[in-house]
């Protein structure tokens, strides 16, 4: 099994407009998905991200979060195991917020030596 990083890309405006009840419903669905990943042996770890932060490059700090005035940003990440990239992408497609069209997930293999 290989490890993969799933970057959760979401519309920050929509996230910030959710009520506590709407947020809880989405969180519960994500927790059920995580539970399914764990039961299948594919879950390694995950964390949500705050919308604050900085973008740093050779020229210094060029932006404070949300980054580069983007409407969409990375709202969190997962590390999973999968047989290959296709398997990892198939697992990402089962995310309830992907199914509903609320988020996109970038799937990247981890370079582990």
Coordinates of N, CA and C in Angstrom, one line a residue:
X1 N 0.8 -1.2 0.0 CA 0.0 0.0 0.0 C 0.9 1.2 0.0
X2 N 0.5 2.2 -0.8 CA 1.2 3.5 -0.8 C 0.4 4.5 0.0
X3 N 1.0 5.6 0.3 CA 0.4 6.7 1.1 C 0.1 7.9 0.1
X4 N -1.1 8.5 0.3 CA -1.5 9.6 -0.5 C -2.0 10.8 0.4
X5 N -1.8 12.0 -0.1 CA -2.3 13.2 0.5 C -3.6 13.6 -0.2
X6 N -4.7 13.8 0.5 CA -5.9 14.3 -0.1 C -6.1 15.8 0.4
X7 N -6.0 16.7 -0.5 CA -6.1 18.1 -0.2 C -7.6 18.5 -0.5
X8 N -8.3 19.0 0.6 CA -9.7 19.3 0.5 C -9.8 20.8 0.0
X9 N -10.3 21.0 -1.2 CA -10.4 22.4 -1.7 C -11.9 22.8 -1.6
X10 N -12.1 23.9 -0.9 CA -13.5 24.3 -0.7 C -13.7 25.8 -0.9
X11 N -14.9 26.2 -1.1 CA -15.3 27.6 -1.3 C -15.4 28.3 0.1
X12 N -14.5 29.2 0.4 CA -14.4 29.7 1.8 C -15.7 30.6 2.1
X13 N -16.2 31.3 1.1 CA -17.4 32.1 1.3 C -18.6 31.2 1.8
X14 N -18.7 30.0 1.1 CA -19.8 29.1 1.5 C -19.6 28.6 2.9
X15 N -18.4 28.2 3.2 CA -18.1 27.7 4.5 C -18.4 28.7 5.6
X16 N -18.0 30.0 5.4 CA -18.2 31.0 6.3 C -19.7 31.4 6.5
X17 N -20.6 31.1 5.5 CA -22.0 31.4 5.5 C -22.8 30.3 6.2
X18 N -22.2 29.1 6.5 CA -23.0 28.0 7.0 C -23.4 28.3 8.5
X19 N -24.6 27.9 8.8 CA -25.0 28.0 10.2 C -24.3 26.9 11.0
X20 N -24.4 26.9 12.3 CA -23.8 25.9 13.1 C -24.5 24.5 12.8
X21 N -25.8 24.6 12.6 CA -26.5 23.3 12.3 C -26.1 22.7 11.0
X22 N -25.9 23.6 9.9 CA -25.4 23.1 8.6 C -24.0 22.5 8.8
X23 N -23.2 23.2 9.5 CA -21.8 22.7 9.7 C -21.8 21.4 10.4
X24 N -22.6 21.2 11.4 CA -22.7 20.0 12.1 C -23.1 18.8 11.3
X25 N -24.1 19.1 10.4 CA -24.6 18.0 9.5 C -23.4 17.6 8.6
X26 N -22.7 18.5 8.0 CA -21.6 18.2 7.1 C -20.5 17.5 7.9
X27 N -20.2 18.0 9.1 CA -19.2 17.3 9.9 C -19.5 15.9 10.2
X28 N -20.8 15.6 10.6 CA -21.2 14.3 10.9 C -21.1 13.4 9.7
X29 N -21.4 13.9 8.5 CA -21.2 13.1 7.3 C -19.7 12.8 7.0
X30 N -18.9 13.8 7.2 CA -17.4 13.5 7.0 C -16.9 12.5 8.1
X31 N -17.4 12.6 9.3 CA -16.9 11.7 10.3 C -17.3 10.2 10.0
X32 N -18.5 10.1 9.4 CA -19.0 8.7 9.0 C -18.0 8.2 7.8
X33 N -17.6 9.1 6.9 CA -16.7 8.8 5.8 C -15.4 8.4 6.4
X34 N -14.9 9.1 7.4 CA -13.6 8.8 8.0 C -13.7 7.4 8.7
X35 N -14.8 7.2 9.3 CA -15.0 5.9 10.0 C -15.0 4.7 9.0
X36 N -15.6 5.0 7.8 CA -15.5 4.0 6.8 C -14.1 3.7 6.2
X37 N -13.4 4.8 6.1 CA -12.0 4.7 5.7 C -11.2 4.0 6.7
X38 N -11.4 4.2 7.9 CA -10.7 3.5 9.0 C -11.0 2.0 9.0
X39 N -12.3 1.7 8.9 CA -12.7 0.3 8.9 C -12.1 -0.5 7.7
X40 N -11.9 0.2 6.6 CA -11.3 -0.4 5.4 C -9.8 -0.5 5.5
X41 N -9.2 0.2 6.5 CA -7.8 0.2 6.7 C -7.0 1.2 5.8
X42 N -7.8 2.2 5.2 CA -7.2 3.2 4.4 C -6.9 4.5 5.1
X43 N -7.5 4.7 6.3 CA -7.3 6.0 7.0 C -6.0 6.0 7.7
X44 N -5.2 7.1 7.6 CA -4.0 7.3 8.3 C -4.2 8.5 9.3
X45 N -4.5 9.7 8.8 CA -4.7 10.8 9.6 C -5.4 11.9 8.8
X46 N -5.9 12.9 9.5 CA -6.5 14.1 8.9 C -6.6 15.2 9.8
X47 N -6.7 16.4 9.3 CA -6.8 17.6 10.1 C -7.5 18.7 9.3
X48 N -8.4 19.4 9.9 CA -9.0 20.6 9.2 C -8.0 21.8 9.4
X49 N -8.1 22.7 8.5 CA -7.2 23.9 8.5 C -8.0 25.2 8.7
X50 N -7.4 26.1 9.5 CA -8.0 27.4 9.6 C -7.8 28.2 8.4
X51 N -8.5 29.3 8.2 CA -8.3 30.1 7.0 C -7.2 31.1 7.1
X52 N -6.6 31.2 8.3 CA -5.5 32.2 8.5 C -4.2 31.5 8.1
X53 N -3.2 32.3 7.8 CA -1.9 31.7 7.5 C -1.1 32.7 6.6
X54 N 0.0 32.3 6.2 CA 0.9 33.1 5.3 C 1.4 32.3 4.2
X55 N 1.6 33.0 3.0 CA 2.3 32.4 1.9 C 3.7 32.9 1.8
X56 N 4.7 32.1 1.9 CA 6.1 32.5 2.0 C 6.9 32.0 0.8
X57 N 7.7 32.9 0.2 CA 8.5 32.6 -1.0 C 9.9 33.2 -0.8
X58 N 10.7 33.1 -1.8 CA 12.1 33.7 -1.7 C 12.0 35.2 -1.5
X59 N 11.0 35.8 -2.0 CA 10.8 37.3 -1.9 C 10.2 37.7 -0.6
X60 N 9.9 36.7 0.3 CA 9.3 37.0 1.6 C 7.9 36.6 1.7
X61 N 7.1 37.2 2.6 CA 5.7 36.9 2.8 C 4.9 37.7 1.8
X62 N 4.3 37.1 0.8 CA 3.6 37.8 -0.2 C 2.1 37.9 0.0
X63 N 1.6 37.1 1.0 CA 0.1 37.1 1.2 C -0.2 36.5 2.6
X64 N -1.1 37.1 3.2 CA -1.7 36.5 4.4 C -3.0 35.8 4.0
X65 N -3.4 34.7 4.7 CA -4.5 34.0 4.3 C -5.8 34.7 4.5
X66 N -6.9 34.4 3.7 CA -6.9 33.4 2.7 C -6.0 33.7 1.6
X67 N -5.3 32.8 1.0 CA -4.2 33.0 0.2 C -4.5 33.6 -1.2
X68 N -3.7 34.6 -1.6 CA -3.8 35.2 -2.9 C -5.2 35.5 -3.3
X69 N -5.9 36.0 -2.3 CA -7.3 36.5 -2.5 C -8.1 35.4 -3.2
X70 N -7.9 34.2 -2.9 CA -8.6 33.1 -3.6 C -10.0 32.9 -3.0
X71 N -10.9 32.5 -3.8 CA -12.2 32.2 -3.3 C -12.2 30.8 -2.8
X72 N -11.4 29.9 -3.4 CA -11.3 28.5 -3.0 C -10.0 28.3 -2.3
X73 N -10.0 27.6 -1.2 CA -8.7 27.3 -0.5 C -8.7 25.9 0.0
X74 N -7.6 25.5 0.5 CA -7.4 24.2 1.1 C -8.0 24.3 2.5
X75 N -9.1 23.5 2.8 CA -9.7 23.5 4.1 C -9.3 22.4 5.0
X76 N -8.5 21.5 4.5 CA -8.1 20.4 5.3 C -7.3 19.4 4.5
X77 N -6.8 18.4 5.2 CA -6.1 17.3 4.4 C -6.4 16.0 5.1
X78 N -6.2 14.9 4.3 CA -6.2 13.6 4.8 C -5.0 12.9 4.3
X79 N -4.5 12.0 5.0 CA -3.5 11.0 4.6 C -4.1 9.7 4.6
X80 N -4.1 9.0 3.4 CA -4.7 7.7 3.3 C -3.7 6.7 2.7
X81 N -4.0 5.4 2.8 CA -3.3 4.4 2.1 C -4.2 3.9 1.0
X82 N -3.6 3.5 -0.1 CA -4.3 2.9 -1.2 C -3.3 2.1 -2.1
X83 N -3.9 1.2 -2.9 CA -3.1 0.4 -3.8 C -2.3 1.2 -4.8
X84 N -2.9 2.2 -5.3 CA -2.3 3.1 -6.4 C -3.1 4.4 -6.5
X85 N -2.7 5.2 -7.4 CA -3.3 6.5 -7.6 C -4.8 6.4 -7.9
X86 N -5.1 5.4 -8.8 CA -6.5 5.2 -9.2 C -7.4 4.8 -8.0
X87 N -6.8 3.9 -7.1 CA -7.6 3.5 -5.9 C -7.8 4.7 -5.0
X88 N -6.7 5.5 -4.8 CA -6.8 6.7 -3.9 C -7.9 7.7 -4.5
X89 N -7.9 7.9 -5.8 CA -8.9 8.8 -6.4 C -10.3 8.2 -6.2
X90 N -10.4 6.9 -6.3 CA -11.7 6.3 -6.1 C -12.2 6.5 -4.7
X91 N -11.3 6.4 -3.7 CA -11.7 6.6 -2.3 C -12.1 8.0 -2.1
X92 N -11.3 9.0 -2.7 CA -11.7 10.4 -2.6 C -13.1 10.7 -3.2
X93 N -13.4 10.0 -4.2 CA -14.7 10.2 -4.8 C -15.9 9.8 -3.9
X94 N -15.6 9.0 -2.9 CA -16.7 8.6 -2.0 C -16.9 9.6 -0.8
X95 N -16.1 10.7 -0.8 CA -16.3 11.7 0.2 C -17.7 12.3 0.0
X96 N -18.5 12.4 1.1 CA -19.8 13.0 0.9 C -19.9 14.4 0.4
X97 N -18.9 15.2 0.7 CA -18.9 16.6 0.2 C -18.4 16.6 -1.3
X98 N -17.7 15.6 -1.8 CA -17.4 15.5 -3.2 C -18.7 15.1 -3.9
X99 N -19.4 14.1 -3.4 CA -20.6 13.6 -4.0 C -21.6 14.8 -4.1
X100 N -21.7 15.6 -3.1 CA -22.7 16.7 -3.2 C -22.2 17.9 -4.0
X101 N -20.9 17.9 -4.4 CA -20.4 19.0 -5.2 C -19.9 20.2 -4.4
X102 N -19.7 20.0 -3.1 CA -19.3 21.1 -2.3 C -17.8 21.3 -2.2
X103 N -17.0 20.2 -2.4 CA -15.6 20.3 -2.4 C -15.0 19.6 -3.5
X104 N -13.7 19.9 -3.8 CA -12.9 19.1 -4.7 C -11.8 18.6 -3.9
X105 N -11.2 17.5 -4.3 CA -10.1 16.9 -3.6 C -8.9 16.7 -4.6
X106 N -7.8 17.2 -4.3 CA -6.6 16.9 -5.0 C -5.9 15.7 -4.4
X107 N -5.6 14.7 -5.2 CA -5.0 13.5 -4.7 C -3.6 13.4 -5.2
X108 N -2.7 13.4 -4.2 CA -1.2 13.4 -4.5 C -0.5 12.2 -3.8
X109 N 0.3 11.5 -4.5 CA 1.1 10.4 -3.9 C 2.2 11.1 -3.0
X110 N 2.5 10.4 -1.9 CA 3.5 10.9 -1.0 C 4.8 10.2 -1.4
X111 N 5.9 11.0 -1.5 CA 7.2 10.4 -1.8 C 7.8 10.0 -0.5
X112 N 7.8 8.7 -0.3 CA 8.4 8.1 0.9 C 9.5 7.2 0.5
X113 N 10.7 7.4 1.1 CA 11.8 6.6 0.8 C 12.1 5.7 1.9

